XYZ file of C-alpha atoms in Angstrom:
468
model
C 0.000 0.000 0.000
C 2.863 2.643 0.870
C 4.863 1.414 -2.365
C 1.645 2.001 -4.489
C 1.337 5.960 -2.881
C 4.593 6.943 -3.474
C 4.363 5.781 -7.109
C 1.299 7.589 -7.124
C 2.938 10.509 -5.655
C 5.749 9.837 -7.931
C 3.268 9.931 -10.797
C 1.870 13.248 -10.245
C 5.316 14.726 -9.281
C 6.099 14.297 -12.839
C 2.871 14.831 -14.619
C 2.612 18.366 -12.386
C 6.361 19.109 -13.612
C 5.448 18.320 -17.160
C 2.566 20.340 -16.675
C 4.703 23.186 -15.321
C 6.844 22.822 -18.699
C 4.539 23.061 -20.834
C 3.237 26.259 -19.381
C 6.469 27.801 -19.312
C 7.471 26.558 -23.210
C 3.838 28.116 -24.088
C 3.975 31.411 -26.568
C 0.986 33.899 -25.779
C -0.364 36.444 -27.724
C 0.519 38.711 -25.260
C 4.083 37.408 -25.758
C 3.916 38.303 -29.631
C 1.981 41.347 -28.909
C 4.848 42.841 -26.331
C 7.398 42.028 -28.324
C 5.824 43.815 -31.526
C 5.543 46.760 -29.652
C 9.049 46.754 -28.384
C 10.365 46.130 -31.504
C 8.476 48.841 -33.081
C 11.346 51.411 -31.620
C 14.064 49.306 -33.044
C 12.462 50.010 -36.281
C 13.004 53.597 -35.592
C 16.871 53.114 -34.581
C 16.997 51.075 -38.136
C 15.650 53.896 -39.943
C 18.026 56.301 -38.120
C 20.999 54.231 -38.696
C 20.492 54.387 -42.409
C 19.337 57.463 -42.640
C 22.592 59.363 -43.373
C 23.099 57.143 -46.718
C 19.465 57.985 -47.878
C 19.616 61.592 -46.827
C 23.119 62.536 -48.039
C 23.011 64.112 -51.330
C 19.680 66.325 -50.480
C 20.506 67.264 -47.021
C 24.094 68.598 -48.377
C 22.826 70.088 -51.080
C 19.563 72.254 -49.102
C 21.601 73.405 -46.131
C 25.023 73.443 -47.615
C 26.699 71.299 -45.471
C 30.462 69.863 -46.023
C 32.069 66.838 -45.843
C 33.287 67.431 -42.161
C 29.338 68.826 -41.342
C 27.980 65.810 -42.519
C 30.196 63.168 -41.126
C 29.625 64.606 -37.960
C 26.199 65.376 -38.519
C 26.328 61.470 -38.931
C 28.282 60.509 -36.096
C 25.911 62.435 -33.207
C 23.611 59.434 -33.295
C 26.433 57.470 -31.983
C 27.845 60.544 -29.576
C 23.684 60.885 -28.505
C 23.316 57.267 -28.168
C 26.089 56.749 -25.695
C 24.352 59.612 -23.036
C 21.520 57.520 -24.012
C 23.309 54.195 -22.824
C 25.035 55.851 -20.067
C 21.412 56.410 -18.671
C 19.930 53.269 -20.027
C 20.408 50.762 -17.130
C 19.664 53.096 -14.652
C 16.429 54.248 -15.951
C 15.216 50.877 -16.553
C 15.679 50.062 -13.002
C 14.041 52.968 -11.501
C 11.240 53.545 -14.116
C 10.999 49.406 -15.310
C 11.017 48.584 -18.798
C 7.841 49.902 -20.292
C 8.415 53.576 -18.770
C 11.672 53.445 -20.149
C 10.432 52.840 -23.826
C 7.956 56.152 -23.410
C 11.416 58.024 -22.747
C 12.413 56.510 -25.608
C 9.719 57.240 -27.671
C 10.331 60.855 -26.202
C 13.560 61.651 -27.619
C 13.547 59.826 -31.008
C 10.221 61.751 -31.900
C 11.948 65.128 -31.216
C 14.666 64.218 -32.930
C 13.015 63.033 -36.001
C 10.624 65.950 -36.005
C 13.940 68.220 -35.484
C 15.280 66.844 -38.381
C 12.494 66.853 -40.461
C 11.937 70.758 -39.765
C 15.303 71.859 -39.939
C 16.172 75.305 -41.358
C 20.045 74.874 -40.689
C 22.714 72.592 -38.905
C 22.046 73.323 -35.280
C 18.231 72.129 -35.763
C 19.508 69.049 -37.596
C 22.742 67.750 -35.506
C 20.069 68.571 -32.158
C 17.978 66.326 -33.728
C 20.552 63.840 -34.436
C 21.602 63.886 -30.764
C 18.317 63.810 -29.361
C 17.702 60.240 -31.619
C 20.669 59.000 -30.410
C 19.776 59.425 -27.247
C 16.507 57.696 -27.632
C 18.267 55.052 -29.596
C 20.728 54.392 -26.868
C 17.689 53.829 -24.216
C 16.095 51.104 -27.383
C 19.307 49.303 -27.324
C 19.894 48.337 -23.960
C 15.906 48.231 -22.829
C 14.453 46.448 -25.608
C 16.633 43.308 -26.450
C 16.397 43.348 -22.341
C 13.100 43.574 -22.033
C 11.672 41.189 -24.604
C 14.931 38.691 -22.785
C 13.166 38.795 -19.844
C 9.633 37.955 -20.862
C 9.929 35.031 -23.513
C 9.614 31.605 -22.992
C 12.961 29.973 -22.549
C 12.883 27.925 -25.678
C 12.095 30.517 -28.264
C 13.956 33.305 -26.319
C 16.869 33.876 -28.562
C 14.190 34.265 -31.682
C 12.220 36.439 -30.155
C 15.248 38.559 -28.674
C 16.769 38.521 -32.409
C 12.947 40.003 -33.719
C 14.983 43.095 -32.233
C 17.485 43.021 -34.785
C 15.359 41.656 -37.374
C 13.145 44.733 -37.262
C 16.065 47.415 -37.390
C 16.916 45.643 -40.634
C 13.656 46.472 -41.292
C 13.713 49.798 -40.987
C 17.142 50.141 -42.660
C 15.547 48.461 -45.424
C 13.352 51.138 -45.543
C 15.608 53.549 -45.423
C 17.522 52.473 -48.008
C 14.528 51.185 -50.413
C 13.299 54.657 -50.926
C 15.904 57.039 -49.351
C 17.260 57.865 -52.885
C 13.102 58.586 -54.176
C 11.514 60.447 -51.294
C 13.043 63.544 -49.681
C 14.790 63.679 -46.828
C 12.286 65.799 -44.932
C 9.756 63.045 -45.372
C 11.903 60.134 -44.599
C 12.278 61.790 -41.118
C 8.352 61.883 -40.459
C 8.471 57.996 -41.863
C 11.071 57.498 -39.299
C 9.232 58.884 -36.409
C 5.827 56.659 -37.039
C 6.752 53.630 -35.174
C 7.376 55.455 -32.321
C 3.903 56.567 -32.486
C 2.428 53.459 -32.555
C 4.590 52.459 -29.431
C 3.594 55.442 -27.110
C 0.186 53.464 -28.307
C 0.974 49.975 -27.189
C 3.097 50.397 -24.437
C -0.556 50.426 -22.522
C -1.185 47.116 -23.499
C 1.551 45.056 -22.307
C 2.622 43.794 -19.260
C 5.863 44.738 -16.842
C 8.833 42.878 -16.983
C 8.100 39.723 -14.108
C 11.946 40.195 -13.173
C 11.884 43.971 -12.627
C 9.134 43.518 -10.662
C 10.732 40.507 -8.407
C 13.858 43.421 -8.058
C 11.496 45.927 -6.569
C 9.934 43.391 -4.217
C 6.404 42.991 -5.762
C 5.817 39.174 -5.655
C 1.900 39.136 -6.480
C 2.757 40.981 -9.301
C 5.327 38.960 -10.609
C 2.526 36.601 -10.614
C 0.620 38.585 -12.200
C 2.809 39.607 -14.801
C 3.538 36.162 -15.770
C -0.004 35.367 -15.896
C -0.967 37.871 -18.826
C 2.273 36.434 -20.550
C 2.184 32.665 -20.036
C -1.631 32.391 -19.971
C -4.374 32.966 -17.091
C -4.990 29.197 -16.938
C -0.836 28.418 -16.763
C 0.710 26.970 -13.437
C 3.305 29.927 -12.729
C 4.178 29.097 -9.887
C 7.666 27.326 -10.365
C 8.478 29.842 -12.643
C 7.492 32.862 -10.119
C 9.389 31.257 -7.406
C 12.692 30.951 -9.219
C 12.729 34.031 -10.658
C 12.373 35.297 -7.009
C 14.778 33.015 -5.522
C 17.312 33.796 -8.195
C 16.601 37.686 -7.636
C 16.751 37.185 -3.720
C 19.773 34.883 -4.125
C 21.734 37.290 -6.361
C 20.797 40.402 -3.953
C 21.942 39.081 -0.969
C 25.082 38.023 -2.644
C 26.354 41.561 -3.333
C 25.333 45.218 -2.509
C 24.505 45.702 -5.797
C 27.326 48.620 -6.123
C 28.596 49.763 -9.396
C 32.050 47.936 -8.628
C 29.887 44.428 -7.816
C 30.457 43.334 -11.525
C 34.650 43.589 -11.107
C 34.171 41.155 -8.959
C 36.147 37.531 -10.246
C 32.872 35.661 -11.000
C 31.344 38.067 -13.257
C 34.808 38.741 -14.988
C 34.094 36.671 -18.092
C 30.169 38.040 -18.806
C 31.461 41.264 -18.478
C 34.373 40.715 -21.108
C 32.214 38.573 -22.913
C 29.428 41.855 -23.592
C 32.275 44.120 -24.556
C 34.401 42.270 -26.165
C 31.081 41.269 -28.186
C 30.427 45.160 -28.926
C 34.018 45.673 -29.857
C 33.887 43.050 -32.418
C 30.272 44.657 -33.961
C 31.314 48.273 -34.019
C 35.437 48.320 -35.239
C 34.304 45.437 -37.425
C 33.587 48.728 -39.473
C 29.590 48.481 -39.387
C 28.415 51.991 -38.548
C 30.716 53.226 -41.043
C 29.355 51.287 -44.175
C 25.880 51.552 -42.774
C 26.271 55.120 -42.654
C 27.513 55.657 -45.631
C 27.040 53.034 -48.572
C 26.509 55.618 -51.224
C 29.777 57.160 -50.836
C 31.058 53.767 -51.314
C 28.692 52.677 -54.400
C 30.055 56.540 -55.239
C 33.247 55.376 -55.151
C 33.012 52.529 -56.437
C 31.474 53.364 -59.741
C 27.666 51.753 -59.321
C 24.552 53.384 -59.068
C 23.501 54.832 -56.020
C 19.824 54.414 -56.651
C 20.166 50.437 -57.729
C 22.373 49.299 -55.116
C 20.560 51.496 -51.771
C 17.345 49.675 -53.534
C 18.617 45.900 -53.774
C 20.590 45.906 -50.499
C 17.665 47.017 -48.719
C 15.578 44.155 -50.057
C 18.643 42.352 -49.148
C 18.720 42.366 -45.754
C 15.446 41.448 -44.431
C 16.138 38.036 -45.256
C 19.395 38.272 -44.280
C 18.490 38.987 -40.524
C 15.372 36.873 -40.331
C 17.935 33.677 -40.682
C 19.125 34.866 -37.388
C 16.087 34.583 -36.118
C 15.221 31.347 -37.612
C 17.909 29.700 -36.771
C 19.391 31.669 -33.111
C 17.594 28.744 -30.821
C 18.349 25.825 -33.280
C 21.582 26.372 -34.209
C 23.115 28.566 -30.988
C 24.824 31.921 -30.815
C 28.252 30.503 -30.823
C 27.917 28.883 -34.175
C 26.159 31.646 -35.900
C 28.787 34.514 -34.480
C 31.534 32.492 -35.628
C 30.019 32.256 -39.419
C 28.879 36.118 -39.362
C 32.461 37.622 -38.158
C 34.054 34.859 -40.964
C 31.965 35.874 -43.293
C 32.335 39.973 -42.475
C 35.962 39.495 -42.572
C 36.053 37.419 -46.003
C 33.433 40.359 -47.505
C 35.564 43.272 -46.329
C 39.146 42.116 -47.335
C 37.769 41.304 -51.136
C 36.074 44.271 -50.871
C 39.682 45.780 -50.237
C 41.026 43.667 -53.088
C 38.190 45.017 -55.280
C 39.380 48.956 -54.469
C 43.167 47.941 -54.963
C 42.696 46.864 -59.174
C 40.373 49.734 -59.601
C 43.543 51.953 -58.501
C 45.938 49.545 -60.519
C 42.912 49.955 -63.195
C 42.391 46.212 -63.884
C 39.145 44.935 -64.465
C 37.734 48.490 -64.294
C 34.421 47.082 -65.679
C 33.502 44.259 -63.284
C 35.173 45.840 -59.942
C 32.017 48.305 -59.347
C 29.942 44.882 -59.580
C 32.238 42.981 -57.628
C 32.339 45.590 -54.878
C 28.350 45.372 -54.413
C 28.315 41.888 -54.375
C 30.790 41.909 -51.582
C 28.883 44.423 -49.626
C 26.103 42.068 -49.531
C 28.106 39.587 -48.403
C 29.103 41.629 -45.714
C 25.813 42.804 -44.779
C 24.419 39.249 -44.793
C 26.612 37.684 -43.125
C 26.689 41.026 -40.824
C 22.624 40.359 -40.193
C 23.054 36.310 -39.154
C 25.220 37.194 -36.158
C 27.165 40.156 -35.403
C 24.644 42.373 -35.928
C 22.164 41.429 -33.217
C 23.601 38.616 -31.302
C 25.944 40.565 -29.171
C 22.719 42.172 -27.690
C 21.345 38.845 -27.311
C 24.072 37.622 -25.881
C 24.215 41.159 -23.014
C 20.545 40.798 -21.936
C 20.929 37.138 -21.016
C 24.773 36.654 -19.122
C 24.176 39.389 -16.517
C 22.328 38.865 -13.162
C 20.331 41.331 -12.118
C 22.326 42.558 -9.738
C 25.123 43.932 -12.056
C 22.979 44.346 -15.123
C 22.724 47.862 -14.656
C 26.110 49.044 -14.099
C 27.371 45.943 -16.841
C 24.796 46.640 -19.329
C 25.505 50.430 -19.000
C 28.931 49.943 -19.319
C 28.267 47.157 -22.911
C 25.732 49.765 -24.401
C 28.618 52.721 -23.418
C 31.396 50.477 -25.559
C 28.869 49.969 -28.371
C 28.263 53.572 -28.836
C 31.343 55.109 -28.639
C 33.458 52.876 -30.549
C 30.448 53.274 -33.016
C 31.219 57.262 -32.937
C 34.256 56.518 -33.792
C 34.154 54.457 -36.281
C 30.834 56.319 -38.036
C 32.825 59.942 -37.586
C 35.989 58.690 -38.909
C 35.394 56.360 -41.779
C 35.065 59.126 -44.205
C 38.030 60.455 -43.799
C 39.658 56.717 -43.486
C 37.925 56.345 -46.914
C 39.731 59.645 -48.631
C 42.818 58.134 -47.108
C 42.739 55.042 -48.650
C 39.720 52.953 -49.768
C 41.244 49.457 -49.958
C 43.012 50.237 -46.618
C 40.341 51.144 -44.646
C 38.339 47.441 -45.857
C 41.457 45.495 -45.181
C 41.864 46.767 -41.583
C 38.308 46.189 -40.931
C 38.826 42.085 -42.301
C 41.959 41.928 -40.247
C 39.330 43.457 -37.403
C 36.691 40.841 -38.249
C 39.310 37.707 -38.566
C 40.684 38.610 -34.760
C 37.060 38.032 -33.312
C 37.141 34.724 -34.761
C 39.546 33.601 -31.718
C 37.606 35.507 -29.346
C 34.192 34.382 -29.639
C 35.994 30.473 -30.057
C 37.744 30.841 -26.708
C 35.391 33.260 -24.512
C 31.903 33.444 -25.635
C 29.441 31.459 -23.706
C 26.676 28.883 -26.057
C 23.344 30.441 -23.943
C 20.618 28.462 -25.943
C 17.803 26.407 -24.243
C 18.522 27.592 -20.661
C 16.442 30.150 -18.578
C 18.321 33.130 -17.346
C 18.315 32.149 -13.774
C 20.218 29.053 -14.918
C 22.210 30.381 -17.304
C 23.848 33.350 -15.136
C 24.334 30.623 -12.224
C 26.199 28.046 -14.810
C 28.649 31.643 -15.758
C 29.399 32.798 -11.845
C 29.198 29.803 -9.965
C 25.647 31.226 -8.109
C 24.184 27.435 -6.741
């Protein structure tokens, strides 16, 4: 009789756990529906990062601008999105999540409404900062965020919707930025934002923010509206809080907590990671593609048209593929891949000077651009900020994801403000020190970076500091 109740007990031990699995694998509609909404900001920060190649040739040409005007014109997203980033963790902690995307909503609509109004360069480089700054707060909150909400086993997919809807927008950009003026692209640019100031009403708080500020029924709550009202959250509730608790009483939760030796690696790991995206030469090309095509000697209308059909394809791989595949495997083929595209792009540039091949080098150049780009949208691209809203606990992932956004953005600056003149220097040069770039993060993310598939976060940031 005792044998038979503890099988019995044994029975619905496991049936309740599968239960409990099931639940927590389950994707809501409130699930798609908050991530759709977060994501509608990064198609803003997609539209703003192409926005300079689009823009170029009427924006010069209504407000006079030179060479040095525009590039840095160009470069205060980057210089506005690091004060964004700098702010970013903090603000998410204090306000949550969803307040922090109405602040970013805030900024990017003055900016693009700055922009689109502009009657000289003060109007239009305050605009540029104040987009930056909003795009700062979208690229630390939102990849966080949507991290922190999905289901473990389609959390890297949804987290790389983040990326794929940038791509979007840059698509955008780039499909009609040559056709439309430049004044109107800015309104275009501003409409998602819009319809996020919209939404934001309609989804729920982040369950782990709200197990950091001590509100246990509505972490409950919270996970309710996003796993179902009928789900069993309860295992799910009570690690999150155990894991918050755990982590909390493990450190003060002081900016010089993530020094410590356990979090050394995550916190290499996310900026290594943004090294590796930004002086991999991406804001620069992004920026700037007609002045390459320019160069180059193919259309600037064709090319801005077929790359940005090109890329939405490109970057929904990523998310295809991000929870079958792993992070690790698809980084390694996006920085090989980068570095192949930008050293023949280098060759490419080095027989137009020697003037060999003079008719297929323009061709040749484009086609390696797209390989750059693609292989850019699969990994590099997004993954890094993947890769930063899952290693940190939430202890440190203010200060750590401040300081990851903060190494994005100004190594971005630098890279976006300086490639133009790198490229009057020496066109070939400037590609073959960004492949030599790209080749060096092969060994890196072999050696350091962390395979984060199928595991929750609580797991996942024990497994990287030794947390049992």
């Amino acid at each position: 009789m005792v044998v038979e109740e503890d099988r019995t007990m044994e029975e619905g031990l496991i049936l309740q756990r599968q239960q409990h699995d099931r639940d927590e694998r389950r994707v809501t509609a409130c699930v798609i529906l908050s991530t759709f909404v977060t994501v509608c900001s990064s198609f803003s920060f997609g539209c703003a990062s192409g926005y300079t190649s689009g823009a170029e040739t009427g924006i010069r040409k209504e407000l006079d601008l030179s060479i040095a005007d525009f590039s840095a014109f160009g470069s205060f997203l980057n210089l506005g999105a690091a004060l964004g980033a700098f702010c970013s963790g903090k603000l998410a902690v204090t306000l949550g999540r969803r307040r922090t995307l109405w602040a970013c909503d805030l900024f990017c609509i003055f900016g693009w409404l700055s922009i689109a109004f502009a009657k000289d360069v003060f109007w239009l480089d305050a605009g540029r900062i104040s987009l930056g700054i909003g795009v700062g707060l979208i690229s630390y909150v939102a990849p966080v965020y949507i991290a922190e909400i999905s289901p473990k086993h389609v959390r890297g997919a949804f987290t790389a919707s983040n990326q794929l809807f940038q791509n979007c927008g840059l698509s955008l950009i780039y499909f009609f930025g040559t056709i439309i003026n430049w004044r109107v692209l800015a309104i275009i640019g501003a409409l998602p934002c819009f319809v996020q100031v919209i939404g934001i009403y309609f989804i729920p708080e982040s369950p782990r923010w709200l197990a950091k500020v001590g509100s246990g029924k509505e972490v409950e709550h919270s996970l309710h509206q996003l796993r179902g009202r009928e789900a069993d959250v309860s295992g799910e509730s009570a690690e999150i809080q155990v894991m918050t608790k755990l982590v909390e009483e493990d450190s003060k939760s002081s900016f010089y907590d993530m020094f410590q030796k356990k979090y050394r690696r995550t916190l290499v790991v996310g900026i290594g990671l943004m090294l590796i995206q930004q002086l991999s030469g991406a804001a620069g090309i992004t920026y700037y593609s007609n002045t390459i095509f320019r160069k180059a000697g193919f259309s600037e209308t064709v090319g801005s048209m077929i790359f940005g059909l090109f890329v939405i394809p490109k970057a929904l791989l990523a998310v295809l593929f991000v929870d079958k595949w792993g992070r690790r495997p698809l980084l390694l083929v996006s920085a090989a891949g980068m570095s192949m595209g930008s050293l023949l792009i280098g060759v490419c540039f080095t027989l137009q000077g020697m003037n060999i091949l003079p008719e297929l080098t323009p061709v040749f150049v484009f086609i390696f651009i797209l390989v750059y780009f693609g292989c850019f949208a699969i990994g590099v691209g997004g993954l890094p900020w993947v890769i930063m809203s899952e290693i940190f606990p939430i202890n440190i992932k203010v200060s750590a994801g401040t300081i990851v956004a903060l190494t994005s953005w100004t190594s971005g600056w630098f890279v976006s403000y300086a490639f133009n003149f790198m490229f009057e220097w020496s066109a070939q040069g400037t590609f073959y020190i960004f492949g030599i770039i790209g080749g060096a993060s092969l060994t890196f993310i072999w050696f350091l970076v962390p395979e984060t598939k199928g595991q929750s976060l609580e797991e996942l940031q024990a497994s990287l500091t030794g947390t049992t």
